[in-house]
JSON list of C-alpha atoms in Angstrom, two decimals:
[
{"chain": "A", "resi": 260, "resn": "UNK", "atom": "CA", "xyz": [-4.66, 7.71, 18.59]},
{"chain": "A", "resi": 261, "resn": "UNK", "atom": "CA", "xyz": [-5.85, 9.93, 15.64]},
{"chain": "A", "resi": 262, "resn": "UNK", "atom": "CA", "xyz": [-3.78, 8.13, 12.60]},
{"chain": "A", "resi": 263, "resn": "UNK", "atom": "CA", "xyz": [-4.12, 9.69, 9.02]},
{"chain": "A", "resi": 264, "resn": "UNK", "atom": "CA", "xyz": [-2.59, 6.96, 6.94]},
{"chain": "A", "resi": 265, "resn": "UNK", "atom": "CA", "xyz": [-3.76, 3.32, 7.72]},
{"chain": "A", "resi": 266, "resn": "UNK", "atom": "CA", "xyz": [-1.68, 0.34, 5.81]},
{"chain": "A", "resi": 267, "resn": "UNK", "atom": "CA", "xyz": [-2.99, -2.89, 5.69]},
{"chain": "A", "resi": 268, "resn": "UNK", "atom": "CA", "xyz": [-1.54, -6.58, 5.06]},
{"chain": "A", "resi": 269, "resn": "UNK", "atom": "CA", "xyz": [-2.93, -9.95, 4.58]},
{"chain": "A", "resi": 270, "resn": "UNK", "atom": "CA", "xyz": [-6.40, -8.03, 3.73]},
{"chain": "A", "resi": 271, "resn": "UNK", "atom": "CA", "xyz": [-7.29, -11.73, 1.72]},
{"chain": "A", "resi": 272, "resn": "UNK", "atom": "CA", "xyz": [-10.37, -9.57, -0.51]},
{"chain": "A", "resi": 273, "resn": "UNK", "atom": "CA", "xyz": [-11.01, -9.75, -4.03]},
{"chain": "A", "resi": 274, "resn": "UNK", "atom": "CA", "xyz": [-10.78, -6.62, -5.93]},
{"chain": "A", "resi": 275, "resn": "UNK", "atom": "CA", "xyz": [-14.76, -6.27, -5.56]},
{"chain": "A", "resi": 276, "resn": "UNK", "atom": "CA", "xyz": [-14.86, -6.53, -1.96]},
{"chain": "A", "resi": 277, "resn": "UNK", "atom": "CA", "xyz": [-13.33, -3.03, -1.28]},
{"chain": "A", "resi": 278, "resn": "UNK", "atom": "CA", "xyz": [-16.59, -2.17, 0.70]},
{"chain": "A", "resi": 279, "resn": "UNK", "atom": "CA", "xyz": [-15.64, -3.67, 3.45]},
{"chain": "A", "resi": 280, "resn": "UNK", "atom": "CA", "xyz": [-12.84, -1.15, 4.15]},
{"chain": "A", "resi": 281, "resn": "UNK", "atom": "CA", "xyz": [-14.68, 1.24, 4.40]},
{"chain": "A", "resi": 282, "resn": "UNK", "atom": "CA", "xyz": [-14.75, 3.69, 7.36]},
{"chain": "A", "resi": 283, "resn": "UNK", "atom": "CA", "xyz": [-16.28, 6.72, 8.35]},
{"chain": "A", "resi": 284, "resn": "UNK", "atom": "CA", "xyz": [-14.03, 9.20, 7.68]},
{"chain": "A", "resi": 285, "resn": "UNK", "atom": "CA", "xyz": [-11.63, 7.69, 5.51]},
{"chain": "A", "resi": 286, "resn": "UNK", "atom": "CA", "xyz": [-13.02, 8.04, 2.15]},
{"chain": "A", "resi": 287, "resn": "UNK", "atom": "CA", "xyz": [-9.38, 7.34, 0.15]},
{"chain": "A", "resi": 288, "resn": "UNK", "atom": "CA", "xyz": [-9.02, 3.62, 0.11]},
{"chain": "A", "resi": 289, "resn": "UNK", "atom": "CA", "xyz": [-6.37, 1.89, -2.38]},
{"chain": "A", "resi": 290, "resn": "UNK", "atom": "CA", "xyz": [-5.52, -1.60, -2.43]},
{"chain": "A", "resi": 291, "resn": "UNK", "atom": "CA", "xyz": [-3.89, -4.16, -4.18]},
{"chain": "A", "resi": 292, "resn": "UNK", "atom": "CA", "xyz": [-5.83, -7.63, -4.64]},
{"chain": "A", "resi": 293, "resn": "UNK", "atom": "CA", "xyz": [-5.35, -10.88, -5.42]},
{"chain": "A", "resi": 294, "resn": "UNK", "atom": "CA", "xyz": [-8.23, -13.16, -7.14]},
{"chain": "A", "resi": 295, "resn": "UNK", "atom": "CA", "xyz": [-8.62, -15.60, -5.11]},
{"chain": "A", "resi": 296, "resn": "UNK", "atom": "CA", "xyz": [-8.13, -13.98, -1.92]},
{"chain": "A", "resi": 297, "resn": "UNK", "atom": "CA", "xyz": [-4.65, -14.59, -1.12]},
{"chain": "A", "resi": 298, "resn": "UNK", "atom": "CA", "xyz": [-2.21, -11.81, 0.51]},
{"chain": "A", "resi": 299, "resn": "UNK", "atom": "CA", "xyz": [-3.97, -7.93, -0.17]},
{"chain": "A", "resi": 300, "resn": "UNK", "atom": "CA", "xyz": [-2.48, -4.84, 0.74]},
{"chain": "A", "resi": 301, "resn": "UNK", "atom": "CA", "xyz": [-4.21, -1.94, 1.64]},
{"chain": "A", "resi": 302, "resn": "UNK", "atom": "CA", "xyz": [-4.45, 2.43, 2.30]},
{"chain": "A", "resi": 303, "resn": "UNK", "atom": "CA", "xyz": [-6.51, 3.98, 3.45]},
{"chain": "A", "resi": 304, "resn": "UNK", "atom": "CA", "xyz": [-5.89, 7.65, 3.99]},
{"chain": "A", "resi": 305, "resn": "UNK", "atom": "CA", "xyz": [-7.77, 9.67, 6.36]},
{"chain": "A", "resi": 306, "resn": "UNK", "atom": "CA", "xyz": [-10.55, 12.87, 5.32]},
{"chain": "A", "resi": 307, "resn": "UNK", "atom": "CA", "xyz": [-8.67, 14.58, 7.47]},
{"chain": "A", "resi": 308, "resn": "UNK", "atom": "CA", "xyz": [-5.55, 15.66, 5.44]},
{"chain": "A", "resi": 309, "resn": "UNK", "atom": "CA", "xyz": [-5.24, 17.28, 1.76]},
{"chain": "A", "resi": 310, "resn": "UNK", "atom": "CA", "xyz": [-3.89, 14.07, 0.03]},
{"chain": "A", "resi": 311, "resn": "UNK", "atom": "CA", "xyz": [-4.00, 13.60, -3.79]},
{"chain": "A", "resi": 312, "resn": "UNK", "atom": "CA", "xyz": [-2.39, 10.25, -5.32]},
{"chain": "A", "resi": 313, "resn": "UNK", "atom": "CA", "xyz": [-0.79, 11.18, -8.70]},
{"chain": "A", "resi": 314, "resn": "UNK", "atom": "CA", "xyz": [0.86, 7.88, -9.72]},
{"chain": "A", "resi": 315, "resn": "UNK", "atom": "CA", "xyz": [-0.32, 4.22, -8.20]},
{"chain": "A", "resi": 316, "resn": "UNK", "atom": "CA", "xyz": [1.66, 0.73, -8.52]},
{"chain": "A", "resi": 317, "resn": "UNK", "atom": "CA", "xyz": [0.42, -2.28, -7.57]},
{"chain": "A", "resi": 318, "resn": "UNK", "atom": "CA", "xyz": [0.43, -6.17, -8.59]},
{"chain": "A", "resi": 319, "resn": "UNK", "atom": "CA", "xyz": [-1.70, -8.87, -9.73]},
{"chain": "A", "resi": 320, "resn": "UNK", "atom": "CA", "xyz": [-1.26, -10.94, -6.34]},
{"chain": "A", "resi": 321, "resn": "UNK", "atom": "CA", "xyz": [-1.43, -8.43, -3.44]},
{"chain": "A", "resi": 322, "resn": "UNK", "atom": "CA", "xyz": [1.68, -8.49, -2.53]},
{"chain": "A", "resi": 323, "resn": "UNK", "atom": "CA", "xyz": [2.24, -4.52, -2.48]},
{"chain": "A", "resi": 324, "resn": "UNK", "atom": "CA", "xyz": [0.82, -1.16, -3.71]},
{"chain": "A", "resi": 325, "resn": "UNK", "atom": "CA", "xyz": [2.97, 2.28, -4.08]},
{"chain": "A", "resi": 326, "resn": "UNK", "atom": "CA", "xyz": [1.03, 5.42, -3.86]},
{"chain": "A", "resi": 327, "resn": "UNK", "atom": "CA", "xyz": [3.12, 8.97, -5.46]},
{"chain": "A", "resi": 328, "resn": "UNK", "atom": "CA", "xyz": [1.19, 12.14, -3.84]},
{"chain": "A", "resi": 329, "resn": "UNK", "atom": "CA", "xyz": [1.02, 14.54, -2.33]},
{"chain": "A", "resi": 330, "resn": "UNK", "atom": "CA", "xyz": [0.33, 15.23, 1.21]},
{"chain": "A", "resi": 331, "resn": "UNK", "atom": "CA", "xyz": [-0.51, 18.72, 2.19]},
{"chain": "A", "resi": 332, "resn": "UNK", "atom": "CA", "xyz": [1.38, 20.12, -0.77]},
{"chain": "A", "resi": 333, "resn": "UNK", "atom": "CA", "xyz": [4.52, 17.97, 0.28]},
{"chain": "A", "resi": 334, "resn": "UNK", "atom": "CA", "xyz": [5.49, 15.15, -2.43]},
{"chain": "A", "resi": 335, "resn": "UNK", "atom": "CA", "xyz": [4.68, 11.57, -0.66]},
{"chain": "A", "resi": 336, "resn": "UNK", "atom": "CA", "xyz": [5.50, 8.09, -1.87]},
{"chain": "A", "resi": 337, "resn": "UNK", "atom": "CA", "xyz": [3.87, 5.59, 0.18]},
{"chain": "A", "resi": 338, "resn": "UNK", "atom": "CA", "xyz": [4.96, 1.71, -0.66]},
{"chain": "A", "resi": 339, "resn": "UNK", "atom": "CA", "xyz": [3.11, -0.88, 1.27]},
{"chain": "A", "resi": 340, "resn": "UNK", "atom": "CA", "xyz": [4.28, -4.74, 1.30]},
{"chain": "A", "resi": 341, "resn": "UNK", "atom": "CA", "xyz": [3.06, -7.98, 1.75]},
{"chain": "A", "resi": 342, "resn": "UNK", "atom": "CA", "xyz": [6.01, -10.30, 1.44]},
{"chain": "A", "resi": 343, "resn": "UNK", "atom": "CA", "xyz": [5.08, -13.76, 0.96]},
{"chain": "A", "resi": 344, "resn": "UNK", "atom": "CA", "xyz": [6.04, -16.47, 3.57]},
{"chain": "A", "resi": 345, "resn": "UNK", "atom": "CA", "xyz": [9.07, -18.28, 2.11]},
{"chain": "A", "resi": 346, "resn": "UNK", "atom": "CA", "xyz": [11.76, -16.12, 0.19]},
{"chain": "A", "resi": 347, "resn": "UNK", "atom": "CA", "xyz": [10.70, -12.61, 1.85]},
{"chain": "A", "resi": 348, "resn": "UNK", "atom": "CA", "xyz": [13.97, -11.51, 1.45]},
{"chain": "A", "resi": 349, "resn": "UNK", "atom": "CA", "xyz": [14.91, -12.03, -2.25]},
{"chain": "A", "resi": 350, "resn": "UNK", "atom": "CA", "xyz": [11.38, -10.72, -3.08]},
{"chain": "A", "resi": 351, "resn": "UNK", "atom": "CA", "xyz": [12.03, -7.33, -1.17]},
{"chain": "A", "resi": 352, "resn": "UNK", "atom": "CA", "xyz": [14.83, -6.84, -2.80]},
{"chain": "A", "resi": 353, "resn": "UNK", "atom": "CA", "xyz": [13.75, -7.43, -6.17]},
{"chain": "A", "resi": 354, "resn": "UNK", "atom": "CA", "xyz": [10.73, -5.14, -5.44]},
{"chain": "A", "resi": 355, "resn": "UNK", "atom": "CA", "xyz": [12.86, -2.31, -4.49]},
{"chain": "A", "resi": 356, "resn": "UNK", "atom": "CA", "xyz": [15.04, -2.69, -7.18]},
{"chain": "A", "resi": 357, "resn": "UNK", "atom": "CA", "xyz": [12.41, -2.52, -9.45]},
{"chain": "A", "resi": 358, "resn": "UNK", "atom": "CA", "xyz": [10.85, 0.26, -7.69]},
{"chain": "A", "resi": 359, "resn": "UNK", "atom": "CA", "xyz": [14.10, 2.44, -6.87]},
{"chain": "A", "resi": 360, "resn": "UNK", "atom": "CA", "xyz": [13.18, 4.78, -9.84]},
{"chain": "A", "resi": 361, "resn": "UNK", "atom": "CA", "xyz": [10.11, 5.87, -7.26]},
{"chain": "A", "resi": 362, "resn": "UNK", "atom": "CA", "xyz": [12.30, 5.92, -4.10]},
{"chain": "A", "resi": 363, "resn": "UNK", "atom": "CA", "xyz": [13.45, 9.37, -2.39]},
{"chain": "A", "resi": 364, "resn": "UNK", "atom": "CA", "xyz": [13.96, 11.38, 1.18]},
{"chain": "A", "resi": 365, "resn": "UNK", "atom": "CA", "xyz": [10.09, 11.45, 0.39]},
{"chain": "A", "resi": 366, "resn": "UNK", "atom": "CA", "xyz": [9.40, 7.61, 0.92]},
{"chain": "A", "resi": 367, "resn": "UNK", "atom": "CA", "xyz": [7.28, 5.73, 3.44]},
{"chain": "A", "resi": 368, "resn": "UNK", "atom": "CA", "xyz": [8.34, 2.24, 3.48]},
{"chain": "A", "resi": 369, "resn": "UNK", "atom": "CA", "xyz": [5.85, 0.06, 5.60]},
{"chain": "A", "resi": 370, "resn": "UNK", "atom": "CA", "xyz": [4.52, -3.99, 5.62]},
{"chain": "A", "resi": 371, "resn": "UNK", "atom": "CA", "xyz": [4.28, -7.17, 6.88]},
{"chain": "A", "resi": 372, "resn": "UNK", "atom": "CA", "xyz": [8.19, -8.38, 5.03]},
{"chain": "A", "resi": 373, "resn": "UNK", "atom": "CA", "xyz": [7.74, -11.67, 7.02]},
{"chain": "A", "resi": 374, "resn": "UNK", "atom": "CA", "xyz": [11.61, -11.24, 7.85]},
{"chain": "A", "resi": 375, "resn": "UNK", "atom": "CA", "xyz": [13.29, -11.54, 11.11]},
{"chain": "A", "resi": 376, "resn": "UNK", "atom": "CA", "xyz": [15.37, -8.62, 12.04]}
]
């Protein structure tokens, strides 16, 4: 496998601890962090391809992270959640509601939404 774009859940680091994410060869890391180590959310975007993030979203508790870009010249939005355990549903909603502004053909819509299908 030769991924570009990595997205991470349940990282549990505090916003300091973004060293240990780090890879050779993937230089772009963004996360979202909670304090005391609860949930996280991470991307981390390979050397490999012309990305540059132009707009970034993210919470106080980890729970998800939107990166606007672009990718190769191509507008990206990348959106990366962490739903918590009990009331997954109601809080993916409400996070896409709130995020729908951001939300096009251009959307990558990945995570752990702790939902059965």
């Amino acid at each position: 496998q030769d991924p570009t774009i990595c997205c991470l859940q349940e990282t549990h680091l505090s916003p300091k601890d973004k060293h240990r994410l780090r890879v050779k060869g993937w230089r772009t890391i963004l996360q979202a962090n909670n304090e005391q180590k609860k949930a996280g959310v991470a991307i981390l975007i390979s050397d490999k391809v012309d990305f540059k993030a132009k707009q970034i979203k993210k919470d106080k508790e980890g729970q998800y992270i939107m990166i606007k870009g672009t990718l190769h010249q191509e507008d990206i939005t990348l959106i990366n959640i962490y739903a918590p355990n009990t009331g997954a549903p109601k809080f993916v909603k409400q996070l896409l509601i709130e995020l729908k502004e951001d939300i096009n053909n251009n959307t990558i819509i990945v995570g752990d939404l702790n939902t059965p299908l």
